[in-house]
Coordinates of C-alpha atoms in Angstrom, one line a residue:
Chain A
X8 CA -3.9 3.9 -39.2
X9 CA -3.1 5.4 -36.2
X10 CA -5.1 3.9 -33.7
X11 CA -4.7 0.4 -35.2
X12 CA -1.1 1.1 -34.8
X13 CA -1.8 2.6 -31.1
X14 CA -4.1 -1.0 -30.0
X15 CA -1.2 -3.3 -31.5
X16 CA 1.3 -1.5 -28.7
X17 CA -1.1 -1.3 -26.3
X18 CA -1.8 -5.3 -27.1
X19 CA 2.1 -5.9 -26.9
X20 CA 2.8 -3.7 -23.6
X21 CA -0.6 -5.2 -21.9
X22 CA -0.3 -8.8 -23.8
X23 CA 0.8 -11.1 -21.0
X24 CA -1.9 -12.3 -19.1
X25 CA -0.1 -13.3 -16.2
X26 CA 1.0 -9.7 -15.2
X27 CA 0.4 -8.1 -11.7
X28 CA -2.5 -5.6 -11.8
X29 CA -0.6 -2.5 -10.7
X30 CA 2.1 -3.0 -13.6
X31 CA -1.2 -3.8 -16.0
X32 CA -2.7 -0.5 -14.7
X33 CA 0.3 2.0 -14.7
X34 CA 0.8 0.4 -18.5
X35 CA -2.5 1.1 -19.7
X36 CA -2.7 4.5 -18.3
X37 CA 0.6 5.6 -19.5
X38 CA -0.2 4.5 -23.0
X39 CA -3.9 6.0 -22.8
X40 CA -2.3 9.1 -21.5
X41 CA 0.2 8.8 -24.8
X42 CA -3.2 8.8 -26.9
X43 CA -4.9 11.6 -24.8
X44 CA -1.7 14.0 -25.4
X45 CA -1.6 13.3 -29.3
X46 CA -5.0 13.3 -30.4
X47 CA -5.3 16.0 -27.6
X48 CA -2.9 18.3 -29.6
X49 CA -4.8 18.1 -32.5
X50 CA -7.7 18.9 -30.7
X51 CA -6.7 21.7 -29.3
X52 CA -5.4 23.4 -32.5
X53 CA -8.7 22.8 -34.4
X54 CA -11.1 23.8 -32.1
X55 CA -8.9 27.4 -30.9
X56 CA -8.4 27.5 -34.6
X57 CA -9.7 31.6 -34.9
X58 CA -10.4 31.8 -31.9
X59 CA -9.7 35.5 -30.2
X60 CA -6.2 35.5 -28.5
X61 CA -6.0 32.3 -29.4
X62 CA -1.9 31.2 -28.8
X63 CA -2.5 27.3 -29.4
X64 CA -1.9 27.7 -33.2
X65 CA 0.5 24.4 -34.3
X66 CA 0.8 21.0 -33.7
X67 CA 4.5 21.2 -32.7
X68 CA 3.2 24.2 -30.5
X69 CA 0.3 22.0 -29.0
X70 CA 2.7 19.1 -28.4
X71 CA 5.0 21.4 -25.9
X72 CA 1.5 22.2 -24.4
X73 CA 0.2 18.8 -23.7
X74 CA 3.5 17.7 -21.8
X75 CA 3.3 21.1 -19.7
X76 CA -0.5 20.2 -18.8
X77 CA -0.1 16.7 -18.1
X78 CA 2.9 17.2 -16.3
X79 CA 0.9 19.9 -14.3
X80 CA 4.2 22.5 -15.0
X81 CA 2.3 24.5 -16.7
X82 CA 3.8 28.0 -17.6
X83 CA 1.3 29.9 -19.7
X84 CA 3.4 30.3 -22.8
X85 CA 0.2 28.3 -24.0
X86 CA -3.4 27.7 -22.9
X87 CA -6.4 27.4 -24.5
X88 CA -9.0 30.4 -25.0
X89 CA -12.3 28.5 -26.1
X90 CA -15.0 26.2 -24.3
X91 CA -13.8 22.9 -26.3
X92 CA -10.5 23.7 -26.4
X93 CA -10.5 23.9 -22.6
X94 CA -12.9 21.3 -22.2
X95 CA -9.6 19.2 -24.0
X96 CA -7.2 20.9 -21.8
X97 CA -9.0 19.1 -18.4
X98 CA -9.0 15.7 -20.2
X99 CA -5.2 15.9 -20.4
X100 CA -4.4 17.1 -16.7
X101 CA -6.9 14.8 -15.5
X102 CA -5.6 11.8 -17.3
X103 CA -2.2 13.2 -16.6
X104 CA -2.4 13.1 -12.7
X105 CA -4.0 9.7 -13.0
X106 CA -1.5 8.3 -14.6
X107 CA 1.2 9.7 -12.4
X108 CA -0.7 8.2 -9.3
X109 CA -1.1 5.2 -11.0
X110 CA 2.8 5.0 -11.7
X111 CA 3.3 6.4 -8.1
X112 CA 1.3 3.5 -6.6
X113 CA 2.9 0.7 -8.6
X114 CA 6.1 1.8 -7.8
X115 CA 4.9 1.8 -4.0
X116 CA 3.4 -2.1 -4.6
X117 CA 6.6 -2.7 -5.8
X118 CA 8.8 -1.6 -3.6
X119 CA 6.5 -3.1 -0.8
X120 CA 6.4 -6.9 -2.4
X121 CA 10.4 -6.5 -2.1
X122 CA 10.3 -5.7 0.8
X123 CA 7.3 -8.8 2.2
X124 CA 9.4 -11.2 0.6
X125 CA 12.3 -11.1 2.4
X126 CA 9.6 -11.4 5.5
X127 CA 8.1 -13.8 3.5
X128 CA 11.3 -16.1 4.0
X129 CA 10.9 -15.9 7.5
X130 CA 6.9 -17.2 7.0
X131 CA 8.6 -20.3 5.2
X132 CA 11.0 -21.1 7.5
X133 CA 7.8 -21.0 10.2
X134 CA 6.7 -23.8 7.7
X135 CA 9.3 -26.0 7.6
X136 CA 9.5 -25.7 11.4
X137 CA 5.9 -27.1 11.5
X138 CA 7.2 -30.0 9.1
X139 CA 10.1 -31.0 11.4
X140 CA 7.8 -30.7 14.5
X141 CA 5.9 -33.1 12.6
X142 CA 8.4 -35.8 11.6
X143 CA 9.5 -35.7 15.5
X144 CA 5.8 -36.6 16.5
X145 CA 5.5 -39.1 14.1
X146 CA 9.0 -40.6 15.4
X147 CA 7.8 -40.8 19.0
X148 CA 4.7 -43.3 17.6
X149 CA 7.2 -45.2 15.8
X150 CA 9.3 -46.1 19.3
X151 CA 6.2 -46.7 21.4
X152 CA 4.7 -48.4 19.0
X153 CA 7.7 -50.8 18.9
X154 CA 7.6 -50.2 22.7
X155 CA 4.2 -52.0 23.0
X156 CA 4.8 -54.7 20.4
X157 CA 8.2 -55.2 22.2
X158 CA 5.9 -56.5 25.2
X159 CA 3.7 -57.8 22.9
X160 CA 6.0 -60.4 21.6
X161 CA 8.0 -61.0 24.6
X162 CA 4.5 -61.9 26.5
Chain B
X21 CA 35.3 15.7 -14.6
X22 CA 31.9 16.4 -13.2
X23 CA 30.8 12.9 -14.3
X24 CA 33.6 11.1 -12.9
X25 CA 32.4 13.2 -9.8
X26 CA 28.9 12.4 -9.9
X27 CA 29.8 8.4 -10.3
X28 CA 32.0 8.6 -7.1
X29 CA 28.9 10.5 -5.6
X30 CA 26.3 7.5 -6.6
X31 CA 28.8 5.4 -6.3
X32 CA 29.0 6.2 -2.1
X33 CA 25.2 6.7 -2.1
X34 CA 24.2 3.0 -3.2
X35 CA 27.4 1.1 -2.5
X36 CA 26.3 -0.3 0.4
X37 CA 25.0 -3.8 -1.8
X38 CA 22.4 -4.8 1.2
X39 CA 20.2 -1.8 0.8
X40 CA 16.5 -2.2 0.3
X41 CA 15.0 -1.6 -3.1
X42 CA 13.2 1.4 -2.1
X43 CA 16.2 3.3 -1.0
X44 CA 18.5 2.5 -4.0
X45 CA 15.5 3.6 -6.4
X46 CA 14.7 6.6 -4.7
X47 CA 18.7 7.6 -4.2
X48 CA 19.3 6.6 -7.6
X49 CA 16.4 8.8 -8.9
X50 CA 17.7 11.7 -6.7
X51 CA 21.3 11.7 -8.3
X52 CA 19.6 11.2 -11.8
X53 CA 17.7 14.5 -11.2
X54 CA 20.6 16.7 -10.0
X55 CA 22.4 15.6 -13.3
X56 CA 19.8 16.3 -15.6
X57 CA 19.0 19.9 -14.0
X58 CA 22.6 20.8 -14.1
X59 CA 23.4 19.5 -17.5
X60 CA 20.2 20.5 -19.0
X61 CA 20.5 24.2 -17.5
X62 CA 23.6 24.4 -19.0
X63 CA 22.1 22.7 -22.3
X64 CA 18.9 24.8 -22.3
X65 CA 21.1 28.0 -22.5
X66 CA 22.9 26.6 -25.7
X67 CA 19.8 25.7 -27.4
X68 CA 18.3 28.6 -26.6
X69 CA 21.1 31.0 -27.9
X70 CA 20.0 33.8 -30.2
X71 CA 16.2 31.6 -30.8
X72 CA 13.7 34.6 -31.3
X73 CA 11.6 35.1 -27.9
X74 CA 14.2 33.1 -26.1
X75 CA 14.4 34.5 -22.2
X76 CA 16.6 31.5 -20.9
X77 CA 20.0 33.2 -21.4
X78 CA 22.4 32.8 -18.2
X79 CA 23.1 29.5 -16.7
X80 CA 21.8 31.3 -12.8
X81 CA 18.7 31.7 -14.7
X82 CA 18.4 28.3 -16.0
X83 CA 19.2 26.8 -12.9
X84 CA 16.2 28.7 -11.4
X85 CA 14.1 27.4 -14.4
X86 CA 15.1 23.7 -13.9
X87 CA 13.9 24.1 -9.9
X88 CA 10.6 25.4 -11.1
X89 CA 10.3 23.1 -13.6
X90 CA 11.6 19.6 -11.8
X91 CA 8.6 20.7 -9.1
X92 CA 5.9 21.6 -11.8
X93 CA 5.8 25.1 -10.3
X94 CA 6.2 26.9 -13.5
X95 CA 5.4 30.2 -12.9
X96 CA 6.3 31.3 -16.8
X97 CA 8.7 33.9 -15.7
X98 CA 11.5 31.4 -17.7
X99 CA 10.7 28.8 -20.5
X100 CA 12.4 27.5 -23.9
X101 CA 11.0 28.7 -27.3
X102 CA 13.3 26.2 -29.5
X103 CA 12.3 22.6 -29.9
X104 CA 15.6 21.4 -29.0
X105 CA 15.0 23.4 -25.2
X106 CA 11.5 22.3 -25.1
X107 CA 12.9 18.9 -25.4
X108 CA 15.3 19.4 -22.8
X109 CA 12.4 20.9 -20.4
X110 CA 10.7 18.0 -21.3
X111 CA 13.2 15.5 -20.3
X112 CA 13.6 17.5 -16.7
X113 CA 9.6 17.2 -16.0
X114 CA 9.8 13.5 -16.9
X115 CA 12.3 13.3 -14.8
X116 CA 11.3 15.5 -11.6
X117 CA 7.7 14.2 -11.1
X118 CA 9.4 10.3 -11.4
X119 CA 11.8 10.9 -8.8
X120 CA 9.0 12.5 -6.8
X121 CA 6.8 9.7 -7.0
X122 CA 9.9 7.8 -6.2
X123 CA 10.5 9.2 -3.3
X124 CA 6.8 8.8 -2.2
X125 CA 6.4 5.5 -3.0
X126 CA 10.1 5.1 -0.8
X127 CA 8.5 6.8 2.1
X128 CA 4.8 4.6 2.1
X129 CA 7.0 1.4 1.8
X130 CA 9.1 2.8 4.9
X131 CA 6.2 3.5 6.7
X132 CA 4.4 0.1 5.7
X133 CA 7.3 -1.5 7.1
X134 CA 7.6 0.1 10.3
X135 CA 4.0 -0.7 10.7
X136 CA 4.4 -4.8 9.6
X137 CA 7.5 -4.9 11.9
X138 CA 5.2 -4.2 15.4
X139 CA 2.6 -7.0 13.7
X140 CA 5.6 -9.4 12.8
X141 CA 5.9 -9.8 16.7
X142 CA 2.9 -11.2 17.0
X143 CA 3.7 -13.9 14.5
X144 CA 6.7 -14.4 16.2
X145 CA 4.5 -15.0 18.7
X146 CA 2.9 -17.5 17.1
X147 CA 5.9 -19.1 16.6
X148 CA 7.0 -19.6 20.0
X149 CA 3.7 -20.9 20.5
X150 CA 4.5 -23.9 18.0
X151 CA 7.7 -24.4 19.9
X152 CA 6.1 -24.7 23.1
X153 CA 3.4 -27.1 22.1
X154 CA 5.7 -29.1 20.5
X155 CA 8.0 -29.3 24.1
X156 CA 4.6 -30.7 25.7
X157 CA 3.8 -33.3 23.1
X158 CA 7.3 -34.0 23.8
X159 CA 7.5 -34.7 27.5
X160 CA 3.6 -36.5 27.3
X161 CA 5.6 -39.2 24.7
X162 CA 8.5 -39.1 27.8
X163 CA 5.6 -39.9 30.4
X164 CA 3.9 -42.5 28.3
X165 CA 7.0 -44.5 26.9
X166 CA 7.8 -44.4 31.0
X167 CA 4.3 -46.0 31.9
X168 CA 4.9 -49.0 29.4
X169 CA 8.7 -49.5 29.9
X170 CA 7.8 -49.5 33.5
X171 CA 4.8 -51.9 33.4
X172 CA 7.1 -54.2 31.3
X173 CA 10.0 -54.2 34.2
X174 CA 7.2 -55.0 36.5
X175 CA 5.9 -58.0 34.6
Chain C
X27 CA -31.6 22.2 -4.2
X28 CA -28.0 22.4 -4.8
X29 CA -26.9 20.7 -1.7
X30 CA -29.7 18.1 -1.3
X31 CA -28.9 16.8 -4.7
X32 CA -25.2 16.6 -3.9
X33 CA -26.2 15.2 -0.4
X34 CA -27.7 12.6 -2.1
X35 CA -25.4 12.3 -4.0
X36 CA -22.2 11.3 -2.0
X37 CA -25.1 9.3 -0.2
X38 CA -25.3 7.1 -3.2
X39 CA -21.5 6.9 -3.7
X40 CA -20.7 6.1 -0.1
X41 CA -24.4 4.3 0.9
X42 CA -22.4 0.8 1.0
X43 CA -21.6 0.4 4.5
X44 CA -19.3 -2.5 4.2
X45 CA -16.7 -0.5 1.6
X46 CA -13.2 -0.7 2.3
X47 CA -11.9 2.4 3.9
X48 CA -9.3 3.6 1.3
X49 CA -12.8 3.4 -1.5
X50 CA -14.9 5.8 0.5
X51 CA -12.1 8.1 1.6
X52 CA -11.4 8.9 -2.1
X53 CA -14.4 9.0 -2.9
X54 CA -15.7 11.5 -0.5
X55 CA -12.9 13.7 -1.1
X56 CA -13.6 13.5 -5.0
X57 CA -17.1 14.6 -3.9
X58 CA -15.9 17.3 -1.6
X59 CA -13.4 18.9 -4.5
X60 CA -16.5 19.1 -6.8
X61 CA -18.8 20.8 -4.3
X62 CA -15.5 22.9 -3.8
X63 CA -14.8 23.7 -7.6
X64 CA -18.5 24.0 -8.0
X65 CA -19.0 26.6 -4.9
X66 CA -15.9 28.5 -5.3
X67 CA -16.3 29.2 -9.2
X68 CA -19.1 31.0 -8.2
X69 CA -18.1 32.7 -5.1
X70 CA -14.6 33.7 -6.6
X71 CA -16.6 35.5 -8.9
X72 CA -18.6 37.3 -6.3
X73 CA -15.3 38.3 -4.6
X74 CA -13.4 39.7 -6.8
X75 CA -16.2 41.5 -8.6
X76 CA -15.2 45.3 -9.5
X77 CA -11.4 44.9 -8.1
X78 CA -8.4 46.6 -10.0
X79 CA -6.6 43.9 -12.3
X80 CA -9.9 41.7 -11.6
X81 CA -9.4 38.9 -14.2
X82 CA -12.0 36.5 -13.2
X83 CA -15.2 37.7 -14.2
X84 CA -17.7 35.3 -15.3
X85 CA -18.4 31.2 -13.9
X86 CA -17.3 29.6 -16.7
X87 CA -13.9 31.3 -16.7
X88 CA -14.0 30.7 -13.0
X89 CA -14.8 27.3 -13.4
X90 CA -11.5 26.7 -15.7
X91 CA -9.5 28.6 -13.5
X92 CA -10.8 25.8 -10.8
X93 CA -10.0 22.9 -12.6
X94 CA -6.0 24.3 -13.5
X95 CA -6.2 25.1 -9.7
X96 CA -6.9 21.8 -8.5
X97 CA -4.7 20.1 -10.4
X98 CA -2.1 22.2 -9.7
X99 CA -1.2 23.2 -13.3
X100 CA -1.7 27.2 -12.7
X101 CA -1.4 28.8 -16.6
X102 CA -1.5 32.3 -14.9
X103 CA -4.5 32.8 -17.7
X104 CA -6.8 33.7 -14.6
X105 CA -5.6 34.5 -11.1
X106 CA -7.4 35.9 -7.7
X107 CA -6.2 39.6 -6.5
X108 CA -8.3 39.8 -3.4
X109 CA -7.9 38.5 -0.4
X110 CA -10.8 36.7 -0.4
X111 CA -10.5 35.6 -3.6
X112 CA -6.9 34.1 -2.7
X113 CA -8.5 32.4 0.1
X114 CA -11.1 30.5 -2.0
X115 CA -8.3 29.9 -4.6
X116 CA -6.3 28.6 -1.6
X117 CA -9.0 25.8 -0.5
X118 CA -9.3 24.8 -4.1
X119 CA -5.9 23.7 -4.2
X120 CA -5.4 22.6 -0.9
X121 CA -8.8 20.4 -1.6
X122 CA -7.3 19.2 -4.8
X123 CA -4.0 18.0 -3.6
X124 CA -5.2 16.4 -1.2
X125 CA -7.8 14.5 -3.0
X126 CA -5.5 13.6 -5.7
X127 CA -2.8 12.1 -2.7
X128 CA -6.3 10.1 -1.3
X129 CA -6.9 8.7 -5.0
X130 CA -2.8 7.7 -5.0
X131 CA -2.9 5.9 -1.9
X132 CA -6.7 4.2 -2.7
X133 CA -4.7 3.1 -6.0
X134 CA -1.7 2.0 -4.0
X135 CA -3.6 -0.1 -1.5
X136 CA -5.9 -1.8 -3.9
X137 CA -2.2 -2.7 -5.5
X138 CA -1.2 -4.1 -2.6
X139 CA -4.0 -5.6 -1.7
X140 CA -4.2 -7.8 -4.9
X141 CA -0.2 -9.0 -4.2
X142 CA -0.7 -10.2 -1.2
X143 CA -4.1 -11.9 -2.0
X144 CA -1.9 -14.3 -4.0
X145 CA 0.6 -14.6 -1.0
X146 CA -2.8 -15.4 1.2
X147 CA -3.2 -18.9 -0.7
X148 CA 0.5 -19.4 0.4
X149 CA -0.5 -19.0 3.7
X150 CA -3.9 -20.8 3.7
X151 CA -1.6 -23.5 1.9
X152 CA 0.2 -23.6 5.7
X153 CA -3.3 -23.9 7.3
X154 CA -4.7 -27.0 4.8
X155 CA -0.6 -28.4 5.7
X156 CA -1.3 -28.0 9.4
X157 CA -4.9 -29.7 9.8
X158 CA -3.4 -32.3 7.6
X159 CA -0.8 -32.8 10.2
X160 CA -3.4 -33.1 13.3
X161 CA -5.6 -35.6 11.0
X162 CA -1.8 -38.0 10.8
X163 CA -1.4 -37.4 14.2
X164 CA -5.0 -38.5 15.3
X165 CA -4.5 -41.4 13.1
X166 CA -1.1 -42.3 15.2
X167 CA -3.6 -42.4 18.2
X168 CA -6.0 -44.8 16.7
X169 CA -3.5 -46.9 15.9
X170 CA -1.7 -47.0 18.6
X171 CA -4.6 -47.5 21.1
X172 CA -5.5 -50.5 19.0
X173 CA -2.4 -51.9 19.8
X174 CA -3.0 -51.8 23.6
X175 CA -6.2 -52.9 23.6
X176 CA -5.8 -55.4 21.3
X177 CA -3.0 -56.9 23.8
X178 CA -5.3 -56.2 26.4
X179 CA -8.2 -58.8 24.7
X180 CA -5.4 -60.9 24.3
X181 CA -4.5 -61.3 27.7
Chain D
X25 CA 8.2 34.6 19.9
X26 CA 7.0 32.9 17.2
X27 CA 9.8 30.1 17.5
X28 CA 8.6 29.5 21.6
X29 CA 5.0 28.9 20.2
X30 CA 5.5 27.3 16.6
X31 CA 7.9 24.6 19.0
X32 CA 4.9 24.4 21.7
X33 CA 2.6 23.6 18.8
X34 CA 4.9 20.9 17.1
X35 CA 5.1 19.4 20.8
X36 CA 1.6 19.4 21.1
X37 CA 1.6 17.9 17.6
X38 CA 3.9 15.5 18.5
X39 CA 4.0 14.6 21.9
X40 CA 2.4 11.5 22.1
X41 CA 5.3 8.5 22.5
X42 CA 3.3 6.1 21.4
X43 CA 2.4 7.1 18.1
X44 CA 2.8 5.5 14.2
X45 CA 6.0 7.1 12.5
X46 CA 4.0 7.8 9.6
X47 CA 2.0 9.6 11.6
X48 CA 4.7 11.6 13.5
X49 CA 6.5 12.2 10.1
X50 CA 3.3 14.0 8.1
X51 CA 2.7 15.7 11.2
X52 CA 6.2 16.8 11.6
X53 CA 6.4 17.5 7.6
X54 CA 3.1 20.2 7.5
X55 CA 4.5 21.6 10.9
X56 CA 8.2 22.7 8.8
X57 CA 6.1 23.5 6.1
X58 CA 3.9 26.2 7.7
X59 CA 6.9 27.6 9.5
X60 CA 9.0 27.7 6.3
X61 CA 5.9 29.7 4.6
X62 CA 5.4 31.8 7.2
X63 CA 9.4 32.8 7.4
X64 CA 9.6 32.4 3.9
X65 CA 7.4 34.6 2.8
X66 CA 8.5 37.4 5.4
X67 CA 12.4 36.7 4.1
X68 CA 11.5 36.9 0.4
X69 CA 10.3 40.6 0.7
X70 CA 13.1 41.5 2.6
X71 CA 15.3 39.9 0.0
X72 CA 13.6 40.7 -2.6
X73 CA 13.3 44.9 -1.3
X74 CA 14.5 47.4 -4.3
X75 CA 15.3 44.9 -6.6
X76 CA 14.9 45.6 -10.8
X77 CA 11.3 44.4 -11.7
X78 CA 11.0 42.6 -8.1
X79 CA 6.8 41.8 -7.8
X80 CA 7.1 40.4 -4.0
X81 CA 6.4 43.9 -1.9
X82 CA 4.4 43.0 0.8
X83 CA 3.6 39.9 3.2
X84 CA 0.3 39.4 2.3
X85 CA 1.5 39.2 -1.4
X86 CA 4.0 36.5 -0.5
X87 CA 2.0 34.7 1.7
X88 CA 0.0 33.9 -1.2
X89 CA 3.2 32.9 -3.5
X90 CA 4.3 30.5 -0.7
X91 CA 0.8 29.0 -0.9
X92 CA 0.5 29.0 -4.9
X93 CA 4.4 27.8 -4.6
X94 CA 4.4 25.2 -2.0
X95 CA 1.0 23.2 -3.7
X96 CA 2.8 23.7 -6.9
X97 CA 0.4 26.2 -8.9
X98 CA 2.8 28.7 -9.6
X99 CA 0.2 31.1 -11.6
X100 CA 3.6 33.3 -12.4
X101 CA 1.4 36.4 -11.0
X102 CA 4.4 36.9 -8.0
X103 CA 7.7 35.3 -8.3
X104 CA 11.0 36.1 -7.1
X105 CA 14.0 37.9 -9.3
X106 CA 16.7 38.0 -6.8
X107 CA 19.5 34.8 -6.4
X108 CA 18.5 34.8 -2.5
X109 CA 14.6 35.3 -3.5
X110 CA 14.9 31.9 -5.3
X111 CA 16.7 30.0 -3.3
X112 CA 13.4 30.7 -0.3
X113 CA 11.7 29.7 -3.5
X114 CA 13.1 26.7 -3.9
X115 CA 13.4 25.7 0.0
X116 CA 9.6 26.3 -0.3
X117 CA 8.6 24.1 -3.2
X118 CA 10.9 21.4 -2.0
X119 CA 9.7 21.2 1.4
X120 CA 6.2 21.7 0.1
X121 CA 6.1 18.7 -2.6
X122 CA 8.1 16.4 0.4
X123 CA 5.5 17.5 2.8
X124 CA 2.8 16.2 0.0
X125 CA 4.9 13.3 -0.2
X126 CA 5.0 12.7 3.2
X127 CA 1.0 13.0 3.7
X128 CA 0.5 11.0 0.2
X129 CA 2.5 7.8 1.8
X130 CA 0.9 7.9 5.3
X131 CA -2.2 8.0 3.5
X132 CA -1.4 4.9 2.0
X133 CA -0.1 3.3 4.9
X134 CA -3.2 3.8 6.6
X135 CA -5.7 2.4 4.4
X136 CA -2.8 -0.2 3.6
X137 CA -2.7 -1.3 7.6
X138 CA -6.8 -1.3 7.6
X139 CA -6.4 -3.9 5.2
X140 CA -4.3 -5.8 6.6
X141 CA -6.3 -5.9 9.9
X142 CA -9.2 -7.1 8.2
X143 CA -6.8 -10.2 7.0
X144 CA -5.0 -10.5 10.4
X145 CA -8.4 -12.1 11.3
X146 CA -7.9 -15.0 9.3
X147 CA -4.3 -15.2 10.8
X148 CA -5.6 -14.9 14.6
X149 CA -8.0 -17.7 13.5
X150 CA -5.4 -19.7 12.5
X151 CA -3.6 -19.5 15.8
X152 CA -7.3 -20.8 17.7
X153 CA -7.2 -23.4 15.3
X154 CA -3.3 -24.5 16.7
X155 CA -4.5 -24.1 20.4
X156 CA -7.9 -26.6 19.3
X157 CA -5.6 -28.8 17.9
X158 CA -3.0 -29.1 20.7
X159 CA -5.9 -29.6 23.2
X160 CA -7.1 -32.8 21.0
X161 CA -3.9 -34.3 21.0
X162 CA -3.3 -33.7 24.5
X163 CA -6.9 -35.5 25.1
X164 CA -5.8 -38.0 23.2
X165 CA -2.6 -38.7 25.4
X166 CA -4.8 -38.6 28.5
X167 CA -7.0 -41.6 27.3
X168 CA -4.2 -43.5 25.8
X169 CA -2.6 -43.4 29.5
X170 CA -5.7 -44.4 31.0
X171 CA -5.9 -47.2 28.4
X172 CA -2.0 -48.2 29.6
X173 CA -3.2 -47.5 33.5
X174 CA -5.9 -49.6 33.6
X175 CA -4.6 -52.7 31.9
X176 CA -1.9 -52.3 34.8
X177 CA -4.4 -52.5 37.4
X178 CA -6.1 -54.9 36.3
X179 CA -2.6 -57.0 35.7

């Protein structure tokens, strides 16, 4: 149920095919992260389950724990004590600091598009000055062509 | 009265309606942050109150708490044991490492820019080139229209 | 046989000589923080062996106290006491930040770089516009010198 | 002493004119950083001196906190307990994540301006290509006037 529920959002947030890569990529990685901290959780609690000072011992507990690891804060209230449950913990800072570079480098293409367009203008306005340039040259033809027919007729 | 405070405060930081993107985002982020660690320090203590375990109990101390947290330093000496805090340190991580990538992405598009600007002159170069092509054409029209106006006084 | 294998390796990873600059600066500095992790989980080990409050005493504890090192989230579950061992626990993290800012700015150029790739068919657009132009102009010519021969025959 | 060589070092760092402003600003960013640790961490045991349950006694013990503090570990083994102890904490992690900041987006704009070097190619070729044309058109003038010239002689 859960992950069917999970691919519909993740079909609606990434549906639109026209999208920019960097707002594509910081989606999907914010809703894999999303995944990675819920199934995570449950992970975690299962495999410390008995464990010797294990602390991890709830899913509301585990919860509080994932956004403390992926968020790299990280106080040691919580950690995990066993080979799996550790081997869980990595997933979620790794796919945590992924994500926040991912989110950290869209922000920077975005900013930095903003920023090309208004140079962008200037580019256009290069263009149009070609155009007009043009339409002068082409004028000049025009009068000495009528220049020579002028003659032409009068000879 | 602090809100009407902080408003007048964003309000002077962004008024200026010409700014670039970059800066509003990461200014707006900035202001953001400072609410949330001063009204979540003050709201961490609340929830907190009289919660078994709880070690947040004096607003210096949550202040404190809020820094380490909003950087992801966490050392553990301060952190909530109620859900209601936990949500609270939650929103103030969100928020921290956003502004922080915020304020990176702010300074790569300044830097980008600086870097575009000295290699925008060189289109502008470009430019003036068109210009001055164009002024030839021009005056090799002027000498040619002379040739056959002056043949055709001569006939 | 350690480092030959890993020599070859990052040889395989960066063997492509034509790879963009951003793709083989994160990934030798991925490379580098594994050798790091890899070497300093075992000589972390070595150092602090037999010191008072000594917490890291085997490689696979040291090997997840690397991996919360290098990404910054620090439980406090496992911590160096000498000075040695600080120092090794020092390159880790200075390894892994950095590495982790090199994978953020590889993402944030490839971002960039797939904008403006759509912006370049604007300006190749300007290109197709401007031998369109010359091929008009040429054309103007043709015509033109037509006309003056053709008087010329005439006469 | 130390201020005479840190500001000969950062003019070393520094000195050359010419130089990117992303470059000057990471430069400028790790220099502050190092001096902040280094004063930091010799401040933080002064303040810190006879406090209740105060951790930070001696330099080498805080040097170690400024370096777990500034790349954001915070294992919690040292941390400050007195108001003026935290607010060297806090000058330390802010200047610390900025100076990561800092280093992140000149990465960025690096890789972002080799690039863009590889496409200003293309644009350089674009400016031959308005040199080529402007030398046709001013062939094409010359033979047109000989055309003119020599019906007039022959007239």
């Amino acid at each position: 149920m859960l992950p069917g529920f999970l691919a519909r959002a993740v079909e609606l947030l990434l549906g639109r095919e026209g999208r920019s890569l960097h707002l594509k990529a910081a989606g999907t990685a914010t809703a894999v992260l999303a995944v990675v901290m819920l199934l995570g959780s449950w992970a975690v609690v299962a495999a410390e389950d008995g464990a010797r000072g294990a602390n991890l011992k709830t899913y509301p507990q585990a919860l509080w724990w994932s956004i403390e690891t992926a968020t790299t804060v990280g106080y040691g209230d919580f950690y995990p004590v066993t080979p799996v449950g550790r081997l869980i913990g990595a997933a979620v800072m790794v796919v945590g600091i992924t994500t926040y570079g991912m989110v950290t480098a869209a922000l920077a293409t975005w900013f930095v598009g903003r920023e090309q367009r208004r140079r962008h203008h200037l580019a256009h306005g290069a263009r149009e000055l070609g155009e007009e340039t043009t339409r002068a040259l082409h004028e000049r033809f025009d009068r000495l062509e009528r220049m020579v027919a002028g003659k032409d007729e009068r000879d």
